[in-house]
PDB file of C-alpha atoms in Angstrom:
ATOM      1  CA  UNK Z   1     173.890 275.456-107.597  1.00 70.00           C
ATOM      2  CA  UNK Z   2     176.750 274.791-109.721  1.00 82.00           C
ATOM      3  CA  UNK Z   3     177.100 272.296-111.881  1.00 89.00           C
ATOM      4  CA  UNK Z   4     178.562 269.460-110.171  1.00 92.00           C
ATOM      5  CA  UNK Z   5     181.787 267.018-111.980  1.00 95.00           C
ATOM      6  CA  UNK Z   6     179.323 264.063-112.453  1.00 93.00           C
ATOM      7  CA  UNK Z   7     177.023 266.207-114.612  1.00 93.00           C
ATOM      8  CA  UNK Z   8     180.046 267.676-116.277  1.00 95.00           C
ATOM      9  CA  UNK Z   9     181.035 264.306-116.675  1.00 95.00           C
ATOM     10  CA  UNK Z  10     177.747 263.361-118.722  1.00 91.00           C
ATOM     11  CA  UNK Z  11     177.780 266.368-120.436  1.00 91.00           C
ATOM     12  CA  UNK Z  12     181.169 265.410-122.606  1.00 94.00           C
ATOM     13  CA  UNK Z  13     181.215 261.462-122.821  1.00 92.00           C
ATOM     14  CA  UNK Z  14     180.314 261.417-125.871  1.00 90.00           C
ATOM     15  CA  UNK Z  15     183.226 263.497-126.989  1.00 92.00           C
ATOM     16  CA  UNK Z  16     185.993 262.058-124.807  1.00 96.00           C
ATOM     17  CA  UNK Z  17     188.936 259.562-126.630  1.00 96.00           C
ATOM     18  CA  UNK Z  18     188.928 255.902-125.052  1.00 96.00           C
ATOM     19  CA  UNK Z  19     191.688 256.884-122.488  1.00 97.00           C
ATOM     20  CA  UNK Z  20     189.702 259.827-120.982  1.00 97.00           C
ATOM     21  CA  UNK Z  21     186.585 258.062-120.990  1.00 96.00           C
ATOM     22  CA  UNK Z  22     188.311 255.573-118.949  1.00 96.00           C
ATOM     23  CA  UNK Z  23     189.384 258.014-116.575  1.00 97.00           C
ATOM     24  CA  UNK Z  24     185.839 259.002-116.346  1.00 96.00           C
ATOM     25  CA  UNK Z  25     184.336 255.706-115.695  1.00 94.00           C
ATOM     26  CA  UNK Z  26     187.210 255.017-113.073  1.00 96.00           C
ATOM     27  CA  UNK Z  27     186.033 258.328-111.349  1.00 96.00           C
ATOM     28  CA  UNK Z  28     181.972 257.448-112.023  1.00 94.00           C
ATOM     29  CA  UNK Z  29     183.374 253.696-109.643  1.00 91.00           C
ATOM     30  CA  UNK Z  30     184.663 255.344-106.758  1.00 91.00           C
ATOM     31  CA  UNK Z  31     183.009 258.900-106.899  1.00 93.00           C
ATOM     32  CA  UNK Z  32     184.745 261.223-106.234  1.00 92.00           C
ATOM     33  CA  UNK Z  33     187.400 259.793-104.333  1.00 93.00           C
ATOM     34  CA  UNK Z  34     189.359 258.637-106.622  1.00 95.00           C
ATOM     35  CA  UNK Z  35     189.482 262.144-108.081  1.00 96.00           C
ATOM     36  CA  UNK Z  36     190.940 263.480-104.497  1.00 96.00           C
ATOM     37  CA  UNK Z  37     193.548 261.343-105.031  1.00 97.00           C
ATOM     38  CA  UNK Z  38     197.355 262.500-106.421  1.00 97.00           C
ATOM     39  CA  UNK Z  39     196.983 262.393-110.399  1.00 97.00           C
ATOM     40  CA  UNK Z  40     199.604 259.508-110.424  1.00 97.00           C
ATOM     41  CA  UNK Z  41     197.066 257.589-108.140  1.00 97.00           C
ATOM     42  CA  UNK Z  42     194.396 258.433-110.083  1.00 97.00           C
ATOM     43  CA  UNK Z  43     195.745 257.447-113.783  1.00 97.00           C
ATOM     44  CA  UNK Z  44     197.232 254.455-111.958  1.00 97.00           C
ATOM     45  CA  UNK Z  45     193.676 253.348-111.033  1.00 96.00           C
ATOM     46  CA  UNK Z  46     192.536 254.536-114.190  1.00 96.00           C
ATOM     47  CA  UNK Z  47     194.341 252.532-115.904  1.00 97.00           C
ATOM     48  CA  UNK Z  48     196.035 255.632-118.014  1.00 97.00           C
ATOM     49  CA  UNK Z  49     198.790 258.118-118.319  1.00 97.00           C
ATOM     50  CA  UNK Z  50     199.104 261.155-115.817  1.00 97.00           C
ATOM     51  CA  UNK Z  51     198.741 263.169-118.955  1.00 97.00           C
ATOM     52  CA  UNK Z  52     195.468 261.800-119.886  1.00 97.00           C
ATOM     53  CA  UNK Z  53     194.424 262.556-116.177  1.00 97.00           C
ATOM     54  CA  UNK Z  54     195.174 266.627-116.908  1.00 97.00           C
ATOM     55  CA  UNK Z  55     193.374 266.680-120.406  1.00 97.00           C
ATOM     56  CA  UNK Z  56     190.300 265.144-118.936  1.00 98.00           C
ATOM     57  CA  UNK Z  57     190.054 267.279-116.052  1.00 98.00           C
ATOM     58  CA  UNK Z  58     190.882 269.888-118.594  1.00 97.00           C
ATOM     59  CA  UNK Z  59     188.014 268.885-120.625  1.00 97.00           C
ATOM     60  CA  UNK Z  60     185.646 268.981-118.030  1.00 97.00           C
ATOM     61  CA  UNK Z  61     186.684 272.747-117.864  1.00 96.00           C
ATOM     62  CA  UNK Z  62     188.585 273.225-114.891  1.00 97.00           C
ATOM     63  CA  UNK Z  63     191.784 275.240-115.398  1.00 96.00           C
ATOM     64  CA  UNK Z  64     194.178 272.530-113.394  1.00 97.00           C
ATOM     65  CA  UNK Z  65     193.944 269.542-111.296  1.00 97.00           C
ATOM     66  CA  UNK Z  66     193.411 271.416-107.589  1.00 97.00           C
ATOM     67  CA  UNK Z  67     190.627 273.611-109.172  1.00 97.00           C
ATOM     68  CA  UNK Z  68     189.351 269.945-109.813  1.00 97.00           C
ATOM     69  CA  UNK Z  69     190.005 269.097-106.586  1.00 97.00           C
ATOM     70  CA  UNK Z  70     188.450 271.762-104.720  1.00 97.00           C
ATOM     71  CA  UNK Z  71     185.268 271.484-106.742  1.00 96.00           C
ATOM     72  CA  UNK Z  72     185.269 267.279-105.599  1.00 96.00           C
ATOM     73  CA  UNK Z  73     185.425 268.709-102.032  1.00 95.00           C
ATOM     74  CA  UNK Z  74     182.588 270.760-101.726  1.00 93.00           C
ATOM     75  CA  UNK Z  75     180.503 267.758-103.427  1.00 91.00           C
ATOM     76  CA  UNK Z  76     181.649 265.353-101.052  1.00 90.00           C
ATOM     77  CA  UNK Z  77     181.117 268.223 -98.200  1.00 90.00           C
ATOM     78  CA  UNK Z  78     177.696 268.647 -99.638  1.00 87.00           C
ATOM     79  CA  UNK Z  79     177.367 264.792 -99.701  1.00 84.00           C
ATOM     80  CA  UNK Z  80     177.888 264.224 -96.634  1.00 81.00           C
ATOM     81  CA  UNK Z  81     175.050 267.117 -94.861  1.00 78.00           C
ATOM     82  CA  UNK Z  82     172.325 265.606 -92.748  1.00 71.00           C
ATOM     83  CA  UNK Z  83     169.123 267.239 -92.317  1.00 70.00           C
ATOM     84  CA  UNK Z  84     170.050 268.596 -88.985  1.00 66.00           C
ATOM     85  CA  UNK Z  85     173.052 270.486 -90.369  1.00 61.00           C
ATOM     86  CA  UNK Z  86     171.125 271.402 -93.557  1.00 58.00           C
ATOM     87  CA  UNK Z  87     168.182 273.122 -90.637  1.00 60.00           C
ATOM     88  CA  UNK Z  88     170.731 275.815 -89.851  1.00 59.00           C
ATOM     89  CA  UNK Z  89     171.555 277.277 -93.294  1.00 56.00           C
ATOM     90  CA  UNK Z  90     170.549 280.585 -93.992  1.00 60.00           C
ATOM     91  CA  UNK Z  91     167.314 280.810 -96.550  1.00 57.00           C
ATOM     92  CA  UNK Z  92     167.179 282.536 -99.167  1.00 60.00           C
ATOM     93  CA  UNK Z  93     164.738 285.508 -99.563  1.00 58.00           C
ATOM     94  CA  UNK Z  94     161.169 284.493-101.259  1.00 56.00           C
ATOM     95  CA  UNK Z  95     160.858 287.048-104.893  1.00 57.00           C
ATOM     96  CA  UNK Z  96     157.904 287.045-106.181  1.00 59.00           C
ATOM     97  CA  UNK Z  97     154.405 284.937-104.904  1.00 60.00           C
ATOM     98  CA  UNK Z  98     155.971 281.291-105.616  1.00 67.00           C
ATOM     99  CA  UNK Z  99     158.046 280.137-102.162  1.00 82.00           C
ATOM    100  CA  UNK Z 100     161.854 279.482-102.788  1.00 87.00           C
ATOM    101  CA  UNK Z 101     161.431 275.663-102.103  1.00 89.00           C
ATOM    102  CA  UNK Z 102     158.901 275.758-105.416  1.00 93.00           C
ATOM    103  CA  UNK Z 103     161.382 278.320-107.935  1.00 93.00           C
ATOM    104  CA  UNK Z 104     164.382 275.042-106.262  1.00 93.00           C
ATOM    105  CA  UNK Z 105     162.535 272.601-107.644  1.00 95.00           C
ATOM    106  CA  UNK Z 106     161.710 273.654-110.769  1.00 95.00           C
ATOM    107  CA  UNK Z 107     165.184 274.342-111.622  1.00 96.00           C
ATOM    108  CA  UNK Z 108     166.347 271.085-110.094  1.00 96.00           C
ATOM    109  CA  UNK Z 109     163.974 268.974-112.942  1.00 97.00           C
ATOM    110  CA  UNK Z 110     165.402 271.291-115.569  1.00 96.00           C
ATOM    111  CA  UNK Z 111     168.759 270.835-114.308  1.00 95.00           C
ATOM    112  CA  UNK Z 112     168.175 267.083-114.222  1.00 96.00           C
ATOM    113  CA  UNK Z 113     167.014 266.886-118.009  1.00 96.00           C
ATOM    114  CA  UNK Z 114     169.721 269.243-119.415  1.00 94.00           C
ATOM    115  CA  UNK Z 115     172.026 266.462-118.136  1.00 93.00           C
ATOM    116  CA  UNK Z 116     169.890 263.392-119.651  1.00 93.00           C
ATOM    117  CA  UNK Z 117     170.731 262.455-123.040  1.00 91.00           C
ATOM    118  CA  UNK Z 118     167.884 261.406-125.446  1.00 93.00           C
ATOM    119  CA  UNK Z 119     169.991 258.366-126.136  1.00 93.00           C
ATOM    120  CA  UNK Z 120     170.326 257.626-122.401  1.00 94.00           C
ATOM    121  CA  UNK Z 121     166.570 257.550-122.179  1.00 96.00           C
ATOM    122  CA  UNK Z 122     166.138 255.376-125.334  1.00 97.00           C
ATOM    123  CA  UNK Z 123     168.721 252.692-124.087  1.00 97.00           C
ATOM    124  CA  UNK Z 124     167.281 252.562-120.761  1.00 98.00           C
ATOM    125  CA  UNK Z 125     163.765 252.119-122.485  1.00 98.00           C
ATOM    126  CA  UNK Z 126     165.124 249.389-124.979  1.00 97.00           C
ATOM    127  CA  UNK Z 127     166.050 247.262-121.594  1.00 97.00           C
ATOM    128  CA  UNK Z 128     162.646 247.912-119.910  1.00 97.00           C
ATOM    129  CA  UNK Z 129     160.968 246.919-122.776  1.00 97.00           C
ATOM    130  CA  UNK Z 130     162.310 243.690-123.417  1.00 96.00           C
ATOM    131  CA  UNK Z 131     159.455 241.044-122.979  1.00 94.00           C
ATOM    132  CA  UNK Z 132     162.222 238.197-122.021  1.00 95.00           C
ATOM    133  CA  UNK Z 133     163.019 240.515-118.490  1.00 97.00           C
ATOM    134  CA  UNK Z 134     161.481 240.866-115.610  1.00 98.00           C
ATOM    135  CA  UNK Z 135     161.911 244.252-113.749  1.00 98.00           C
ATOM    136  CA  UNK Z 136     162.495 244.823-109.788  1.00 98.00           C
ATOM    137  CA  UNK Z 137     162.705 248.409-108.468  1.00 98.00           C
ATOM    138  CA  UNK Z 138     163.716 249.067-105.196  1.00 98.00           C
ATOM    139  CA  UNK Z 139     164.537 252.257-102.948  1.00 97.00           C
ATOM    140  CA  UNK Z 140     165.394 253.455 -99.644  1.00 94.00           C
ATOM    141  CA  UNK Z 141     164.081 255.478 -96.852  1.00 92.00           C
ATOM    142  CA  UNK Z 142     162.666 258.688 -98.643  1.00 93.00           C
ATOM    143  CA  UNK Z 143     163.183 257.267-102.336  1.00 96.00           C
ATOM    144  CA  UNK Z 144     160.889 253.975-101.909  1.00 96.00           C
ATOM    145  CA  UNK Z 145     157.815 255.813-102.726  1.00 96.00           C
ATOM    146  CA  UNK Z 146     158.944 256.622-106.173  1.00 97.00           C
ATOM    147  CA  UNK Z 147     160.288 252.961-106.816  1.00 98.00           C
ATOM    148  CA  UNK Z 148     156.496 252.143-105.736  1.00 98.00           C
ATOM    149  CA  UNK Z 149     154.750 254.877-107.805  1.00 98.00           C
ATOM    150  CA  UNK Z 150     157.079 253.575-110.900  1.00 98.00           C
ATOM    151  CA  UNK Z 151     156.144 250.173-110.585  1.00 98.00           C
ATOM    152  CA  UNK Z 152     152.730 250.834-110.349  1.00 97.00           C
ATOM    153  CA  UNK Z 153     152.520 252.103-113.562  1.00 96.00           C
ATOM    154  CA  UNK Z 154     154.992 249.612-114.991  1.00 97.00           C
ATOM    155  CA  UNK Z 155     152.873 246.560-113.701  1.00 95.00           C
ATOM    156  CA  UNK Z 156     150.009 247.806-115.937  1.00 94.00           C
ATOM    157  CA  UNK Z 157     152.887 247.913-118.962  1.00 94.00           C
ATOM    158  CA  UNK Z 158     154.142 245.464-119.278  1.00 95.00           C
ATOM    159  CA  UNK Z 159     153.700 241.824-116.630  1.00 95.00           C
ATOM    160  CA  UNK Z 160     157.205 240.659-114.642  1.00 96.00           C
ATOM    161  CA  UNK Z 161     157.468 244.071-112.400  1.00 97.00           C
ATOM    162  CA  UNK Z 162     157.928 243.814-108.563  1.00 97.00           C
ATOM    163  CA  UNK Z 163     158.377 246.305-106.248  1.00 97.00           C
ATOM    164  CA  UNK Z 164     160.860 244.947-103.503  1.00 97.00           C
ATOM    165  CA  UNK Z 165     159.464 245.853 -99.955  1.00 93.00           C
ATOM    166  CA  UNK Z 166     160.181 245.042 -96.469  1.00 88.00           C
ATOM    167  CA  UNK Z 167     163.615 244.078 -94.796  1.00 84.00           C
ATOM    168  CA  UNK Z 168     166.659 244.030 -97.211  1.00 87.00           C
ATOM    169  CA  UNK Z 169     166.336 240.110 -96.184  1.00 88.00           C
ATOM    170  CA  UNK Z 170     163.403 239.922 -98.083  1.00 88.00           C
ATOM    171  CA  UNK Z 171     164.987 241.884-101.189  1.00 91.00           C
ATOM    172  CA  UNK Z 172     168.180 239.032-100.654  1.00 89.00           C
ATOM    173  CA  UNK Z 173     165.833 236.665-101.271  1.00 92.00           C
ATOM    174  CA  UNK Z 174     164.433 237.824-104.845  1.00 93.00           C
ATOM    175  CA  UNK Z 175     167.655 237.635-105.951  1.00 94.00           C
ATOM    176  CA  UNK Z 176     167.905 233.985-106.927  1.00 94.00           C
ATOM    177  CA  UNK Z 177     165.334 235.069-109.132  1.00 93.00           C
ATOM    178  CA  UNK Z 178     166.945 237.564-110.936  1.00 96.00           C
ATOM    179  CA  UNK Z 179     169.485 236.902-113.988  1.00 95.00           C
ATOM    180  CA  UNK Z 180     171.034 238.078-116.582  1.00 95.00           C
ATOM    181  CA  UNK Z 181     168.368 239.555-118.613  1.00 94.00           C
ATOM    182  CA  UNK Z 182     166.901 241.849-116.191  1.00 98.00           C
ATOM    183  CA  UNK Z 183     166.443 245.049-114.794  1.00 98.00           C
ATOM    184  CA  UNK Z 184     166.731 246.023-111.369  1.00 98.00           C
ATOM    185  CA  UNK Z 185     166.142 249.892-110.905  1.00 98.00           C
ATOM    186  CA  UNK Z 186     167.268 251.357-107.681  1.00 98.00           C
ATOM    187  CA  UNK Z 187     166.590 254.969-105.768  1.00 98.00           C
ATOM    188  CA  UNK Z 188     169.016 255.915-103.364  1.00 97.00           C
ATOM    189  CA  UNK Z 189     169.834 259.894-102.522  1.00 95.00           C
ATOM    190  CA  UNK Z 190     172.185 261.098 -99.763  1.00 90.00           C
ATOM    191  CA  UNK Z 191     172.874 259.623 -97.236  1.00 86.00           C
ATOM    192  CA  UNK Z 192     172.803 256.640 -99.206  1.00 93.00           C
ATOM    193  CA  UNK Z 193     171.639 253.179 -97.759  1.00 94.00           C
ATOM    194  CA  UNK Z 194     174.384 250.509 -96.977  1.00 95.00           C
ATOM    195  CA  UNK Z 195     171.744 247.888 -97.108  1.00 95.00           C
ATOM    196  CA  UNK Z 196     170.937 249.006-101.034  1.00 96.00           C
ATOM    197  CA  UNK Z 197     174.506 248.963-101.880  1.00 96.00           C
ATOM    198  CA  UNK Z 198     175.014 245.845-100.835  1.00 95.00           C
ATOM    199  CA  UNK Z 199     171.977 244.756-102.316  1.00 97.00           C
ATOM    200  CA  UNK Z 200     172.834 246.433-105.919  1.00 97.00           C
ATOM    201  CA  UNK Z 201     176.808 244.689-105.152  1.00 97.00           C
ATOM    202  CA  UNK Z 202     175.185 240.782-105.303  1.00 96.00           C
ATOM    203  CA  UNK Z 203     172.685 241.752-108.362  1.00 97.00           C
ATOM    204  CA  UNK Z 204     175.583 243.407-109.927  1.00 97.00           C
ATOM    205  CA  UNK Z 205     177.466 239.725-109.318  1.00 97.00           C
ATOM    206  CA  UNK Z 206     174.408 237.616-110.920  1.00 97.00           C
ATOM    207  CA  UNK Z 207     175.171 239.686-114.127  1.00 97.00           C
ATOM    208  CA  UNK Z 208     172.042 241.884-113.384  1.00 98.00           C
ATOM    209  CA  UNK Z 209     171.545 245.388-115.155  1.00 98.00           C
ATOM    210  CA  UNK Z 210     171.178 248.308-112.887  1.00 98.00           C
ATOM    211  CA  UNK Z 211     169.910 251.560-113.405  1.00 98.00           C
ATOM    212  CA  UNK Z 212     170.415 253.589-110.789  1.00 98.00           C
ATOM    213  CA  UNK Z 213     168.591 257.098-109.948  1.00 98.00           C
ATOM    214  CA  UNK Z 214     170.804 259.059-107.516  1.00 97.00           C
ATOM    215  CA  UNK Z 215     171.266 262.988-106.828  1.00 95.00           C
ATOM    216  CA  UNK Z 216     174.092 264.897-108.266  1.00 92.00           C
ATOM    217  CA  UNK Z 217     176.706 263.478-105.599  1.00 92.00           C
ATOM    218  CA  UNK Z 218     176.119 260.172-106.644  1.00 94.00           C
ATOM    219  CA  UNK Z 219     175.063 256.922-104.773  1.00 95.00           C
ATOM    220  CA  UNK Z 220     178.091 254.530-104.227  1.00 94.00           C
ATOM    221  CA  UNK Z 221     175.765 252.029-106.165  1.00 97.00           C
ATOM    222  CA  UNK Z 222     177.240 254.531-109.526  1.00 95.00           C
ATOM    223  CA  UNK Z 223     179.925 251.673-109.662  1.00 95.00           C
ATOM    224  CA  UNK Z 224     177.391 248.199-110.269  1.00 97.00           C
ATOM    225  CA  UNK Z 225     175.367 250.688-112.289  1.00 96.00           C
ATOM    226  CA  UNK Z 226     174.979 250.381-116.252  1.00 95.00           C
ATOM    227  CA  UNK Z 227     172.685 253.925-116.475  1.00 96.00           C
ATOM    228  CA  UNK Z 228     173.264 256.430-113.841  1.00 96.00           C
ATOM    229  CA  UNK Z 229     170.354 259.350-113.532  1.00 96.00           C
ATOM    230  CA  UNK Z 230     171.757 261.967-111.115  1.00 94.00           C
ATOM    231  CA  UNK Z 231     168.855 264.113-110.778  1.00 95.00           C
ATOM    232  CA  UNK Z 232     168.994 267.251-108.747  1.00 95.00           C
ATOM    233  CA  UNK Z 233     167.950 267.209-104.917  1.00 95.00           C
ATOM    234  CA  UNK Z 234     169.037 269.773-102.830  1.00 91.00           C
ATOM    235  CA  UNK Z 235     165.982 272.307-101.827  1.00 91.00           C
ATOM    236  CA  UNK Z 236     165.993 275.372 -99.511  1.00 90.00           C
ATOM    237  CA  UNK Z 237     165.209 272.657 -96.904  1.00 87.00           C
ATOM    238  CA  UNK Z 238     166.440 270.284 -94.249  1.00 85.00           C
ATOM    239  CA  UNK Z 239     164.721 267.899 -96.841  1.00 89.00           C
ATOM    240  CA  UNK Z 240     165.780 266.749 -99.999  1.00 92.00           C
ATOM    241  CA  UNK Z 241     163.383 266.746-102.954  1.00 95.00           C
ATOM    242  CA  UNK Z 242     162.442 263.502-104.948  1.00 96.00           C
ATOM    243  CA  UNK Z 243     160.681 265.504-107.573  1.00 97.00           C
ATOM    244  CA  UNK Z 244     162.974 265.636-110.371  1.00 97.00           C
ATOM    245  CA  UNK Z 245     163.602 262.080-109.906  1.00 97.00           C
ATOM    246  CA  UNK Z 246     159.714 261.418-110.265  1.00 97.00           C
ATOM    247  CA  UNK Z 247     159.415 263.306-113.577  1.00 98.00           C
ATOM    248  CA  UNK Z 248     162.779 261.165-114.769  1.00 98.00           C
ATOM    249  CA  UNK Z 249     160.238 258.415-113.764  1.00 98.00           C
ATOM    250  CA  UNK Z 250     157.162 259.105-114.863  1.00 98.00           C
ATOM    251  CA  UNK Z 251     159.119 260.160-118.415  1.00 98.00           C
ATOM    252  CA  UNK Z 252     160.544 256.555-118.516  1.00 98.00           C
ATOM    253  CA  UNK Z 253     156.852 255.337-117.711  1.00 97.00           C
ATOM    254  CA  UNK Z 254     155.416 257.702-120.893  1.00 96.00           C
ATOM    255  CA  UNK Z 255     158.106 256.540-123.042  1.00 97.00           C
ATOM    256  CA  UNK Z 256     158.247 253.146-122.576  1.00 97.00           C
ATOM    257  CA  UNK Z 257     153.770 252.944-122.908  1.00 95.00           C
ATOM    258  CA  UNK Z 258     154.969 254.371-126.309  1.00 95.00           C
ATOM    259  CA  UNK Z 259     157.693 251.774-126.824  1.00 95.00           C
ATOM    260  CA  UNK Z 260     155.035 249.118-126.503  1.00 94.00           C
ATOM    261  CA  UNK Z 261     152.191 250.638-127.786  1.00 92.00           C
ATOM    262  CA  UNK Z 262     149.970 248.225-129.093  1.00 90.00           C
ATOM    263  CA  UNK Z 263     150.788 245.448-126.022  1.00 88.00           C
ATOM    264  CA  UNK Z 264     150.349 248.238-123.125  1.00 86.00           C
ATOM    265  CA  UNK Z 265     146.743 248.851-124.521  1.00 89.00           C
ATOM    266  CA  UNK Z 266     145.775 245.484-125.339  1.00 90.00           C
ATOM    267  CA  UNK Z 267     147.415 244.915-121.375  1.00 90.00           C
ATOM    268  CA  UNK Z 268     145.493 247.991-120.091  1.00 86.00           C
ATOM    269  CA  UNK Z 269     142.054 246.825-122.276  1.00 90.00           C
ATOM    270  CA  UNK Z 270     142.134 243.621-120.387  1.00 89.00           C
ATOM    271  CA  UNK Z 271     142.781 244.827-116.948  1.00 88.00           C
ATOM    272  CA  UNK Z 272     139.748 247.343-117.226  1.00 86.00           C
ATOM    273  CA  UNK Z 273     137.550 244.245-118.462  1.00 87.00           C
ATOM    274  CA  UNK Z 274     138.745 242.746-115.345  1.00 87.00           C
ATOM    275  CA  UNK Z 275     137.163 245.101-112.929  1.00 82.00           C
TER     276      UNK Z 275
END
């Protein structure tokens, strides 16, 4: 699968002058389409020049805006695939003993870390780590189960973690206990919940930090979202895969029982004295 724009888009933020990083963040808002839009429209909503528009899309390393274009439309035709049109694709041909679905996801959790800073991973630690935050996690349909598995291990951490079950009523309700100061991490792949977006929208309003794991088309949530992980999804299957997004997960869980060492053992000391 080929590198998709929001990847491309991670790849060079570092590098990019304020006006292009603009651009980028406008695009991240309303992915992608803002980006299908005329450049004027797009550097208008940007907030930039028309020029600016071509030397980002430029930078991203497509030869002219339609190439850019083109590649945006076969994301958001990609995006928008259910399982019953995904049943009908041709498969590919199984080399060698390990089944096609297996060789898919091991390149998807590759593909997933080559676009994960180290610094992206260290700021999203520093804000799960800080003692004066409490953490909610929270995900939909297929994605709930790693939101669950996450704050498993997160509860033994560090205290102040709750996993957010039931009807999105129930989530509505947690959020007049959620401020400023914490961390609400969210799982949504295509085709992405309503009821989380709206969800993420009032958190986002109550000054909430999200962090947001999504596939490579991104969740509409990208806009409340301070750290977006677009791990890689798509499988020889009707099915996505959540298994790149569990080892983004379950590195975030090993990192952050590092972050607070001495605490997290002293934490996990006590619980086994309680059982």
């Amino acid at each position: 699968m080929k590198t998709g724009v929001a990847e491309l888009i991670s790849d060079r933020m570092d590098t990019m002058p304020a006006g292009e990083r603009r651009a980028a963040q406008a695009l991240i808002a309303n992915y992608p389409v803002i980006g299908l839009k005329t450049v004027a429209e797009f550097s208008q909503a940007a907030g930039v020049s028309s020029p600016t528009i071509l030397r980002f899309v430029a930078r991203l390393g497509f030869q002219n805006y339609p190439e850019f274009q083109a590649a945006l439309q076969d994301e958001l035709a990609a995006q928008l695939q259910s399982p019953a049109s995904r049943a009908g694709l041709p498969q590919p041909s199984r080399h060698g003993s390990a089944p096609a679905t297996v060789e898919a996801t091991l390149d998807n959790i590759r593909e997933t870390f080559r676009h994960v800073s180290e610094k992206q991973i260290a700021d999203m630690v520093a804000l799960l780590s800080n003692p004066k935050a409490a953490l909610f996690l929270v995900g939909g349909r297929f994605t709930d189960p790693v939101a669950r598995y996450m704050a498993a291990h997160l509860t033994i951490i560090r205290p102040n973690v709750l996993h957010l079950t039931g009807q999105e009523s129930n989530w509505r309700d947690r959020l007049i206990d959620m401020g400023k100061r914490d961390v609400l991490l969210i799982f949504d792949i295509r085709r992405y919940q309503d009821s989380l977006a709206r969800f993420a929208e009032k958190a986002h309003q109550r000054g909430v930090h999200i962090i947001l794991f999504t596939d490579q088309w991104l969740s509409p949530i990208a806009r409340f979202a301070r750290h977006v992980i677009a791990g890689r999804t798509a499988v020889p299957s009707p099915w996505d895969s959540s298994a790149a997004l569990f080892v983004v997960a379950e590195t975030l869980i090993g990192e952050l029982t590092r972050r607070l060492e001495a605490d997290s053992a002293r934490r996990i000391g006590e619980m086994e004295d309680l059982r």
